[in-house]
Coordinates of C-alpha atoms in Angstrom, one line a residue:
M99 CA 87.9 125.6 30.6
N100 CA 89.4 123.1 33.1
D101 CA 90.4 122.7 36.7
S102 CA 92.8 125.7 36.5
A103 CA 89.9 127.8 35.2
L104 CA 87.8 126.6 38.1
R105 CA 90.5 127.5 40.7
Q106 CA 91.0 130.9 39.1
L107 CA 87.3 131.6 39.9
V108 CA 86.8 130.0 43.4
H109 CA 90.3 130.5 44.8
P110 CA 92.4 132.9 42.8
P111 CA 96.1 132.2 43.3
D112 CA 96.9 135.9 43.6
W113 CA 94.2 136.7 46.1
R114 CA 95.1 139.0 49.0
N115 CA 93.1 138.9 52.1
P116 CA 91.7 142.3 53.3
T117 CA 92.9 143.9 56.5
P118 CA 90.2 143.6 59.2
S119 CA 89.1 146.7 61.2
G120 CA 86.3 147.2 63.6
T121 CA 83.6 144.7 64.3
Y122 CA 81.8 142.6 61.7
D123 CA 78.1 142.2 62.1
L124 CA 78.5 138.6 60.8
V125 CA 81.6 136.4 60.3
V126 CA 80.9 133.2 58.3
L127 CA 83.2 130.2 58.4
G128 CA 82.9 128.1 55.2
G129 CA 82.3 129.1 51.6
G130 CA 80.0 126.3 50.5
T131 CA 76.3 126.8 49.8
A132 CA 75.4 127.5 53.5
G133 CA 78.2 130.0 53.9
L134 CA 77.7 131.8 50.6
V135 CA 73.9 132.2 51.1
A136 CA 74.5 133.5 54.7
A137 CA 77.3 135.9 53.7
I138 CA 75.9 137.3 50.5
G139 CA 72.3 137.4 51.9
A140 CA 73.4 139.4 55.0
A141 CA 75.6 141.8 53.0
G142 CA 72.7 142.4 50.6
L143 CA 70.7 143.6 53.6
G144 CA 73.3 146.0 54.7
A145 CA 75.3 144.0 57.2
R146 CA 79.1 144.2 57.4
V147 CA 80.2 140.6 56.6
A148 CA 83.3 138.6 56.4
L149 CA 83.5 135.1 54.8
V150 CA 86.4 132.7 55.5
E151 CA 87.1 129.7 53.2
R152 CA 90.1 127.4 53.6
H153 CA 90.0 125.8 50.1
L154 CA 87.5 126.4 47.3
L155 CA 84.4 128.5 47.3
G156 CA 81.3 126.6 46.3
G157 CA 82.1 123.7 48.7
D158 CA 81.2 120.1 48.0
C159 CA 78.2 120.9 45.8
L160 CA 80.2 122.8 43.1
N161 CA 83.5 121.0 43.4
T162 CA 83.0 117.4 44.4
G163 CA 79.3 116.8 44.7
C164 CA 76.1 117.9 43.0
V165 CA 77.5 119.6 39.9
P166 CA 80.2 117.1 38.7
S167 CA 78.1 114.0 39.6
K168 CA 75.1 115.3 37.7
A169 CA 77.3 116.0 34.7
L170 CA 78.4 112.4 34.7
V171 CA 74.8 111.2 35.3
R172 CA 73.8 113.2 32.2
S173 CA 76.3 111.4 30.0
A174 CA 75.3 108.1 31.5
R175 CA 71.6 108.8 30.7
V176 CA 72.5 109.0 27.0
V177 CA 74.1 105.6 27.2
G178 CA 70.9 104.3 28.8
E179 CA 68.8 105.8 26.1
F180 CA 70.9 104.0 23.4
A181 CA 70.5 100.8 25.3
G182 CA 66.7 101.0 25.1
A183 CA 66.6 102.4 21.6
D184 CA 65.7 99.1 19.9
A185 CA 62.4 98.9 21.9
L186 CA 61.5 102.3 20.5
G187 CA 62.0 101.2 16.9
V188 CA 65.4 102.8 16.6
T189 CA 68.5 100.9 15.5
A190 CA 71.5 102.4 17.2
E191 CA 75.1 101.6 16.3
Q192 CA 77.4 100.3 19.1
V193 CA 77.9 103.1 21.6
T194 CA 81.4 104.2 22.3
V195 CA 82.1 106.1 25.5
D196 CA 85.1 108.5 25.4
F197 CA 85.7 108.7 29.2
A198 CA 88.4 111.4 28.9
R199 CA 86.0 113.6 26.9
L200 CA 83.0 113.2 29.1
M201 CA 85.2 114.0 32.2
D202 CA 86.5 117.1 30.4
R203 CA 82.9 118.1 29.6
M204 CA 82.1 117.7 33.3
R205 CA 85.0 120.0 34.3
Q206 CA 83.9 122.6 31.7
R207 CA 80.3 122.7 33.0
R208 CA 81.7 122.9 36.6
A209 CA 83.9 125.9 35.7
T210 CA 80.9 127.6 33.9
I211 CA 78.7 127.3 37.0
A212 CA 81.6 128.3 39.3
V213 CA 81.0 132.0 38.2
N214 CA 78.1 132.0 40.6
D215 CA 80.3 131.0 43.5
S216 CA 83.4 133.0 42.5
A217 CA 85.5 135.2 44.6
A218 CA 84.7 138.1 42.3
R219 CA 81.0 137.7 42.9
V220 CA 81.5 137.5 46.7
Q221 CA 83.6 140.6 46.6
R222 CA 81.0 142.5 44.4
S223 CA 78.4 141.6 47.0
G224 CA 80.1 143.6 49.6
V225 CA 81.6 140.7 51.5
D226 CA 85.2 140.8 52.9
L227 CA 86.6 137.5 51.6
Y228 CA 89.4 135.7 53.5
F229 CA 91.1 132.5 52.3
G230 CA 92.8 130.4 55.0
D231 CA 92.3 128.2 58.0
A232 CA 90.0 129.7 60.6
S233 CA 89.6 129.0 64.3
F234 CA 88.0 130.7 67.2
A235 CA 90.3 132.6 69.5
D236 CA 87.4 133.3 72.0
A237 CA 83.7 133.9 72.1
Q238 CA 83.9 137.0 69.9
H239 CA 87.0 136.6 67.7
V240 CA 88.0 134.4 64.8
V241 CA 91.7 134.1 63.7
V242 CA 92.5 133.5 60.0
D243 CA 95.9 133.7 58.5
G244 CA 97.2 135.5 61.6
Q245 CA 94.5 138.1 61.6
R246 CA 91.8 138.5 64.3
L247 CA 88.3 139.2 63.1
K248 CA 85.9 140.5 65.7
F249 CA 82.2 139.6 65.3
G250 CA 78.8 140.5 66.7
R251 CA 77.4 137.2 65.3
A252 CA 79.1 134.2 63.6
V253 CA 77.9 131.3 61.5
I254 CA 79.7 128.0 61.3
A255 CA 79.1 126.5 57.8
T256 CA 82.2 124.4 57.4
G257 CA 80.3 121.4 55.9
G258 CA 81.5 117.8 56.0
R259 CA 83.8 115.3 54.4
P260 CA 83.7 111.6 53.3
V261 CA 84.8 109.0 55.8
A262 CA 85.6 105.4 55.3
P263 CA 84.4 102.4 57.3
P264 CA 86.9 100.8 59.7
V265 CA 88.0 97.9 57.4
A266 CA 91.5 96.4 57.7
G267 CA 93.7 97.6 54.8
L268 CA 91.3 100.1 53.4
E269 CA 93.2 103.2 54.5
T270 CA 96.3 102.1 52.7
S271 CA 94.4 100.9 49.6
G272 CA 94.4 104.3 47.8
Y273 CA 90.6 104.4 47.6
L274 CA 88.6 107.1 45.9
T275 CA 85.9 109.3 47.4
N276 CA 83.6 111.9 45.9
E277 CA 86.5 114.3 46.6
S278 CA 88.8 112.4 44.2
V279 CA 86.7 110.4 41.8
F280 CA 86.1 113.4 39.6
S281 CA 89.8 113.8 39.0
L282 CA 90.0 110.5 37.1
T283 CA 91.1 110.6 33.4
E284 CA 90.9 106.9 32.7
L285 CA 87.9 104.6 33.2
P286 CA 88.6 101.9 35.7
R287 CA 88.1 98.5 34.1
R288 CA 86.8 97.1 37.4
L289 CA 85.3 99.3 40.1
L290 CA 84.4 98.3 43.6
V291 CA 81.9 100.7 45.2
I292 CA 81.4 100.6 49.0
G293 CA 78.1 102.1 50.1
A294 CA 74.7 101.7 48.4
G295 CA 73.3 105.0 49.4
P296 CA 72.5 107.8 46.9
I297 CA 76.1 108.6 46.0
G298 CA 77.1 105.0 45.7
C299 CA 74.1 104.1 43.5
E300 CA 74.4 107.1 41.3
L301 CA 78.1 106.6 40.5
A302 CA 77.8 102.8 40.3
Q303 CA 75.2 103.1 37.7
A304 CA 77.1 105.8 35.8
F305 CA 80.4 103.9 35.7
G306 CA 78.5 100.7 34.8
R307 CA 77.0 102.4 31.8
F308 CA 80.4 103.8 30.9
G309 CA 81.7 100.3 30.7
S310 CA 83.3 99.5 34.1
L311 CA 82.6 96.2 35.7
V312 CA 81.0 97.5 38.9
T313 CA 80.4 95.7 42.1
L314 CA 78.3 97.5 44.7
L315 CA 78.8 96.4 48.4
D316 CA 76.8 97.4 51.5
Q317 CA 75.9 95.9 54.9
S318 CA 72.3 96.9 54.3
P319 CA 70.0 94.2 52.8
R320 CA 69.0 96.6 50.0
V321 CA 70.2 99.6 48.1
L322 CA 68.9 103.1 49.3
P323 CA 68.1 101.9 52.8
R324 CA 66.6 105.4 53.7
D325 CA 64.1 105.3 50.9
D326 CA 60.9 103.5 50.2
A327 CA 61.5 99.8 49.8
D328 CA 59.5 99.5 46.6
A329 CA 61.5 102.4 45.2
A330 CA 64.8 100.8 46.2
A331 CA 63.8 97.5 44.5
I332 CA 63.1 99.3 41.2
V333 CA 66.5 101.0 41.4
Q334 CA 68.3 97.8 42.2
K335 CA 66.7 96.0 39.3
Q336 CA 67.9 98.8 36.9
L337 CA 71.4 98.7 38.4
E338 CA 71.6 95.0 37.7
I339 CA 70.3 95.6 34.1
D340 CA 73.1 98.2 33.7
G341 CA 75.7 95.5 34.7
V342 CA 76.2 96.4 38.4
R343 CA 76.7 93.4 40.6
C344 CA 75.0 94.1 44.0
E345 CA 76.6 92.4 47.0
L346 CA 74.2 93.4 49.8
N347 CA 73.8 92.4 53.4
V348 CA 77.5 91.7 53.7
R349 CA 80.2 92.5 56.3
L350 CA 83.5 93.7 54.9
Q351 CA 86.5 91.8 56.2
D352 CA 89.6 93.4 54.7
V353 CA 91.2 95.0 51.7
K354 CA 94.4 93.8 50.1
R355 CA 96.5 95.3 47.3
S356 CA 98.4 93.2 44.8
A357 CA 99.9 93.5 41.4
G358 CA 96.6 92.4 39.9
G359 CA 94.5 95.0 41.7
T360 CA 92.8 95.5 45.0
T361 CA 90.7 92.7 46.6
V362 CA 87.8 93.3 49.0
S363 CA 86.9 90.3 51.2
F364 CA 83.5 90.1 52.8
V365 CA 81.2 87.8 54.7
G366 CA 77.8 87.3 53.1
A367 CA 74.5 86.6 54.7
G368 CA 74.1 83.2 53.1
A369 CA 76.2 80.1 52.8
A370 CA 76.8 79.9 56.6
G371 CA 78.7 83.1 56.6
A372 CA 81.3 82.0 54.0
I373 CA 84.0 84.5 53.0
A374 CA 83.9 85.8 49.4
A375 CA 86.0 88.4 47.6
H376 CA 86.0 90.7 44.6
E377 CA 88.9 92.2 42.9
G378 CA 89.0 95.7 41.3
D379 CA 91.3 98.2 39.8
A380 CA 89.8 101.0 41.9
I381 CA 87.7 101.3 45.0
L382 CA 85.2 104.1 45.5
V383 CA 84.1 104.7 49.1
A384 CA 80.6 106.3 49.5
A385 CA 79.7 105.1 53.0
G386 CA 79.3 108.1 55.2
R387 CA 80.4 111.6 56.1
A388 CA 81.8 113.5 59.1
P389 CA 81.5 117.2 60.1
N390 CA 84.4 119.5 59.6
T391 CA 84.8 120.8 63.2
E392 CA 88.2 119.5 64.5
E393 CA 90.3 122.5 63.6
L394 CA 87.9 125.3 64.6
N395 CA 88.8 125.4 68.3
L396 CA 85.1 125.4 69.2
G397 CA 85.9 125.0 72.9
A398 CA 87.4 128.5 73.0
A399 CA 84.1 129.9 71.7
G400 CA 82.0 127.9 74.1
V401 CA 80.4 125.9 71.2
E402 CA 79.3 122.4 72.0
V403 CA 79.9 119.7 69.4
S404 CA 79.4 115.9 69.0
A405 CA 80.5 113.3 66.5
Q406 CA 77.5 114.2 64.4
G407 CA 78.4 117.9 64.2
V408 CA 77.8 121.3 65.9
L409 CA 74.9 121.1 68.3
V410 CA 72.2 123.7 67.6
D411 CA 68.7 124.4 68.8
D412 CA 65.6 124.8 66.6
Y413 CA 66.7 128.3 65.8
L414 CA 70.1 127.0 64.6
R415 CA 71.8 128.7 67.5
T416 CA 74.7 127.0 69.2
S417 CA 75.5 126.9 72.9
N418 CA 77.1 130.3 72.3
R419 CA 74.2 132.6 71.7
R420 CA 76.2 134.8 69.4
I421 CA 77.2 131.8 67.1
Y422 CA 74.9 129.9 64.7
A423 CA 75.5 127.0 62.4
S424 CA 74.0 126.0 59.0
G425 CA 74.3 123.2 56.5
D426 CA 76.0 119.8 56.7
V427 CA 78.1 120.7 59.8
C428 CA 74.9 120.6 61.9
S429 CA 72.1 119.1 60.0
A430 CA 70.9 115.5 59.2
F431 CA 69.7 116.8 55.8
K432 CA 72.9 117.0 53.9
F433 CA 71.6 118.6 50.8
T434 CA 72.5 121.8 49.0
H435 CA 68.9 123.1 49.1
A436 CA 68.6 122.3 52.8
A437 CA 71.8 124.3 53.5
D438 CA 70.4 127.2 51.5
A439 CA 67.1 127.2 53.4
M440 CA 68.8 126.9 56.8
S441 CA 71.1 129.9 56.0
R442 CA 68.0 132.0 55.2
I443 CA 66.8 131.2 58.7
V444 CA 70.1 132.1 60.2
I445 CA 70.1 135.5 58.6
Q446 CA 66.8 136.3 60.1
N447 CA 67.4 134.8 63.5
A448 CA 71.0 136.0 64.0
L449 CA 70.7 139.5 62.7
F450 CA 67.1 140.5 63.2
Y451 CA 66.2 138.6 66.4
G452 CA 63.9 136.3 64.4
R453 CA 62.3 133.1 65.7
R454 CA 62.1 131.0 62.6
K455 CA 62.5 127.2 63.3
A456 CA 64.5 124.8 61.3
S457 CA 61.9 122.1 62.2
A458 CA 59.3 123.9 60.1
L459 CA 61.3 123.4 56.9
I460 CA 59.8 120.9 54.4
I461 CA 62.8 119.4 52.7
P462 CA 62.6 117.1 49.7
W463 CA 65.5 114.9 48.5
V464 CA 66.3 113.2 45.2
T465 CA 68.6 110.3 44.2
Y466 CA 69.6 110.9 40.6
T467 CA 69.8 107.3 39.4
Q468 CA 67.7 106.3 36.4
P469 CA 64.9 106.1 37.3
E470 CA 65.3 108.9 39.9
V471 CA 63.8 108.5 43.4
A472 CA 62.4 111.6 45.0
H473 CA 60.8 112.0 48.4
V474 CA 59.3 114.6 50.8
G475 CA 57.4 114.4 54.0
L476 CA 56.0 111.2 55.5
S477 CA 56.9 107.8 53.9
A478 CA 54.8 104.7 53.3
T479 CA 56.5 103.2 56.4
D480 CA 55.3 106.2 58.4
A481 CA 51.8 105.6 57.1
Q482 CA 51.9 102.0 58.1
A483 CA 53.0 102.9 61.6
S484 CA 50.3 105.5 62.1
M485 CA 47.6 103.0 63.0
G486 CA 45.4 104.1 60.1
R487 CA 45.7 107.8 60.7
V488 CA 47.7 108.2 57.5
A489 CA 46.9 106.4 54.3
S490 CA 48.7 105.8 51.1
I491 CA 47.6 106.0 47.5
T492 CA 49.9 104.7 44.8
V493 CA 49.7 105.5 41.0
P494 CA 51.9 103.1 39.0
L495 CA 53.5 104.6 36.0
S496 CA 52.0 101.7 34.1
E497 CA 48.7 103.6 34.4
V498 CA 50.1 106.9 33.2
D499 CA 49.7 107.4 29.5
R500 CA 52.9 109.4 29.0
S501 CA 54.9 106.8 30.7
I502 CA 53.4 104.1 28.6
V503 CA 54.2 105.8 25.3
D504 CA 57.7 106.6 26.5
D505 CA 58.3 103.0 27.6
E506 CA 59.2 104.2 31.1
V507 CA 56.6 102.4 33.2
E508 CA 59.0 101.1 36.0
G509 CA 58.0 103.5 38.8
F510 CA 55.2 105.1 40.6
V511 CA 53.9 108.2 42.4
R512 CA 52.9 107.4 46.0
V513 CA 51.2 110.0 48.2
Q514 CA 50.6 109.8 52.0
H515 CA 47.6 111.7 53.2
E516 CA 45.6 112.3 56.4
S517 CA 41.9 112.6 55.7
G518 CA 42.8 114.0 52.3
R519 CA 45.5 116.4 53.4
L520 CA 48.8 115.6 51.8
R521 CA 51.5 114.5 54.3
G522 CA 54.2 113.0 52.1
C523 CA 55.1 111.8 48.6
T524 CA 57.5 109.4 47.0
I525 CA 58.2 109.4 43.3
V526 CA 60.1 106.9 41.2
A527 CA 60.3 108.1 37.6
P528 CA 62.8 109.3 35.0
H529 CA 62.5 112.9 36.2
A530 CA 61.2 112.5 39.7
G531 CA 63.3 115.3 40.9
E532 CA 61.4 117.7 38.6
L533 CA 58.1 116.4 39.9
I534 CA 58.7 116.4 43.6
G535 CA 58.5 120.2 43.7
Q536 CA 54.8 120.0 43.0
A537 CA 54.3 117.8 46.1
T538 CA 56.7 120.0 48.2
F539 CA 54.7 123.1 47.3
A540 CA 51.5 121.4 48.2
L541 CA 52.9 120.3 51.6
T542 CA 54.1 123.8 52.2
Q543 CA 50.6 125.2 51.4
R544 CA 48.8 122.5 53.4
A545 CA 47.0 121.4 50.2
T546 CA 44.7 118.4 49.9
L547 CA 44.4 115.6 47.3
S548 CA 41.1 117.2 46.3
A549 CA 43.1 120.2 45.2
F550 CA 45.3 117.9 43.0
S551 CA 42.1 116.5 41.5
A552 CA 40.7 119.9 40.7
T553 CA 44.0 121.2 39.1
I554 CA 44.2 120.8 35.4
H555 CA 47.4 119.0 34.4
P556 CA 48.6 119.0 30.8
Y557 CA 48.1 115.8 29.0
P558 CA 50.0 113.6 28.4
T559 CA 52.5 114.2 31.2
V560 CA 53.9 112.1 34.1
G561 CA 52.7 115.0 36.4
E562 CA 49.2 114.0 35.6
S563 CA 49.7 111.2 38.1
F564 CA 49.1 113.7 40.9
R565 CA 45.6 114.3 39.4
K566 CA 45.1 110.6 39.3
A567 CA 46.0 110.3 43.0
G568 CA 43.5 113.1 43.8
D569 CA 40.8 111.3 41.7
A570 CA 41.5 108.1 43.6
Y571 CA 41.1 109.8 46.9
R572 CA 37.8 111.4 45.8
R573 CA 36.5 108.0 44.6
G574 CA 37.5 106.5 47.9
S575 CA 35.5 109.2 49.8
V576 CA 32.3 108.0 48.2
T577 CA 31.1 105.7 50.9
P578 CA 28.4 103.0 50.4
A579 CA 26.0 105.2 52.4
L580 CA 26.8 108.3 50.3
K581 CA 26.4 106.3 47.1
M582 CA 23.0 105.0 48.3
W583 CA 21.8 108.6 48.9
L584 CA 23.1 109.7 45.5
E585 CA 21.2 106.8 43.8
R586 CA 18.1 108.0 45.5
Y587 CA 18.8 111.6 44.4
F588 CA 19.0 110.5 40.8
R589 CA 15.8 108.5 41.0
W590 CA 14.0 111.5 42.5
T591 CA 15.3 113.8 39.7
R592 CA 14.6 111.5 36.7

């Protein structure tokens, strides 16, 4: 399987669009996660649905995001395991990375998963699938490939795209983004990564472990600026161990190409603002995204839009009450699982006059570096700003037996609580993404730390840290006055 196998599934070259007739209950623009969930879900409930996709079904997640990046992260994790093998009493021979093979493996796994987002599956679900560029003709019609589709309700789920910062010379430098980096067949000897957010950190670490000389640049003073500062510090330390040079708190000046490579000049925070430069064989830009709205002719449909995306209310309804939006095109939470959850709300609100609110969603997120960083709900910063209303409890992995025997003690589980009720959680651990679901479920169910303490966790596991957090809360609830009364009780009962 390869890229041609992928395309055969998610945009068959011999596909013929159906001929529209009558009114669709729902027309969905965009065949990524948000669009697929909305279209297939609505069709499964009996609605007459059309789905329009201009390029590849599966969207960013399948083609240029979650799936290919995690395939590379998996290979990079093996390299990291070998690097730490000696501490575990295992002598490993020198590791050789076959970049072409691991990229081919990534494409094979992507093609395997593509069956779930394929045109055949969409068609089997009872959805009329159209490939082509779509735009609104008016408040009740969409035009695609010269055909007019009339709708009772519509969903805009066109997602977003990577954007580059306005740096002189960057546009002509031939830079990579997440849309092109997975097409590489040769490992760049020197890779410059602009942007130290999740995508930048994940790929910088992976390519560093594969053998590239990686420099990570960002105007922020630390990596992962949206995450817990302590978590970011652990990730940065590991990035540097993996050979990534972090140039942070810098302002990019210009990009110049030459026979020897591409040079990025920047002004650093120190040395009185002196100009420095790094040369690379490739540049990867991971510094922001923009919504895909320009070609939709939203004005004709009466849909308001801003630079951040389609404007929606808490019910995910646009300024045209017949049209809704879901996913990256309208949300600050640009995650596949968020798009999925939002589209479930859209189905209920658009087709069944529901009143479900997007603000009620409890959305976790994960950065898949090693160690991983996962978060949901309130953060430690939120707790500090609450004037004592919200408190934090931190369980270092150095106090968790499984982490100790695994030699993976760089990390922690940190919970935020309000009088014992869980309000948020941050985890830094090798498999933090697998653990955060426990905290997300607890938040959804309005659970308490006492419930964690009373739940039997298997030993030894990293998940046991949640019980430790619950035990710490219970110990803290024993006030001096209560302890005094307990001491009297035991004296009386001896």
